[in-house]
Amino acid sequence: MKKFVLLFTCMLIAISVFAQTNFQELTLAKALGKAKMENKYVFVDCYTSWCGPCKMMTANVLPLKEVGEYMNETFVCVKFDMEKGEGRDIQQKYKVSSYPTFLVLNVDGSLLHAVVGASATGEEFVARVKEAFDDNSAGKLAVEYEKGNRDRDFLMTYIKALVKACDVEKAHKISEDVLASLSDDEKCTEPYWFIYENLDLSPIGSNNMMYLLQHVDQFRQGVGVEKVDSVVGNLFAIQLENILRGRNRTVTLEDVEVAGKMLESYHLEGHDYLNDYIALIKAVKTENTDDVIKLYKKVFPKMDAGKIAYLYFTPITTLKGKWSVKQKKALSALTKKIAGNVTSIPIQSSLMGFANITLPKL
């Protein structure tokens, strides 16, 4: 009887292990060779030791039966730490920059698809992996591109697939070729808006972004006011928030004045908070502590907790030695009030610590 129970237990363990995703300890070259022999693809889990979502996927999603059954049937699965050994070479070759990233490779090592970020469920993850075999996957579209297909609609589909697969460098190159073939009127229309609204394809300071800022009214006519104002407003928000965070310390008061006039010229709908950012930066630059407090009372009580976490502290600490005792008490009371309205425990704790420990020393 004991022998039967032991045998049955071993069978259950074997079935459980087989059901989960089977990651093999192979070099990438050997994994590609094995995949070729078995008529499969290669699946690469790109992780780091410090990545929380990577650990979540390893513990909660990849071991699921529905995930393992599909993965083991379709792929030779391997995993590499992107900061160690062969993982470093893989990270550079496939330009992995976010974690987790899951690569789907052809047997020749070419990238067919990339899944970036964690998935909440096994069903969601499998669906995202299966996108590798869609007709509009980056890998399949690459074949058409290499054959010489330069139809504009095809190229836009290919660009979107490349962005999805995190091949931003190639997507950017092709998008530049597309835009170079367009007239000014065509550039400002819906089919090509994707290029301008995507910060990977049109990063801040790029020719694309400058073109958008110089042709806002034309884009509004061709794409719609709400879409265009949202992107332009986001550009200003990124720049102004970086100043508030202390990431751009070379900005002068004159620069801020120019940014304010430029912002005003666009008449953005629903972006009044950007004017408050401008005013707050000016107040900090001129060391007008009374105005800083007034603007803090206006801006931060209605701000998202995530933004509070990285925008709240630097402007205050920048003015160390400029605060009166009365002002520090006012800031402390405001900080505690905001902390009381925040649901995130870590952010709440940071605010309370700032009010009770840091502020009195300023």
PDB file of C-alpha atoms in Angstrom, residues 35 106 113 159 309:
ATOM      1  CA  ALA A  35      13.857  24.179 -31.636  1.00  0.00           C
ATOM      2  CA  ASN A 106      12.576  31.999 -35.096  1.00  0.00           C
ATOM      3  CA  HIS A 113       7.596  38.948 -31.446  1.00  0.00           C
ATOM      4  CA  ILE A 159       5.623  50.400 -37.749  1.00  0.00           C
ATOM      5  CA  ALA A 309       5.210  61.044  -4.636  1.00  0.00           C
TER       6      ALA A 309
END
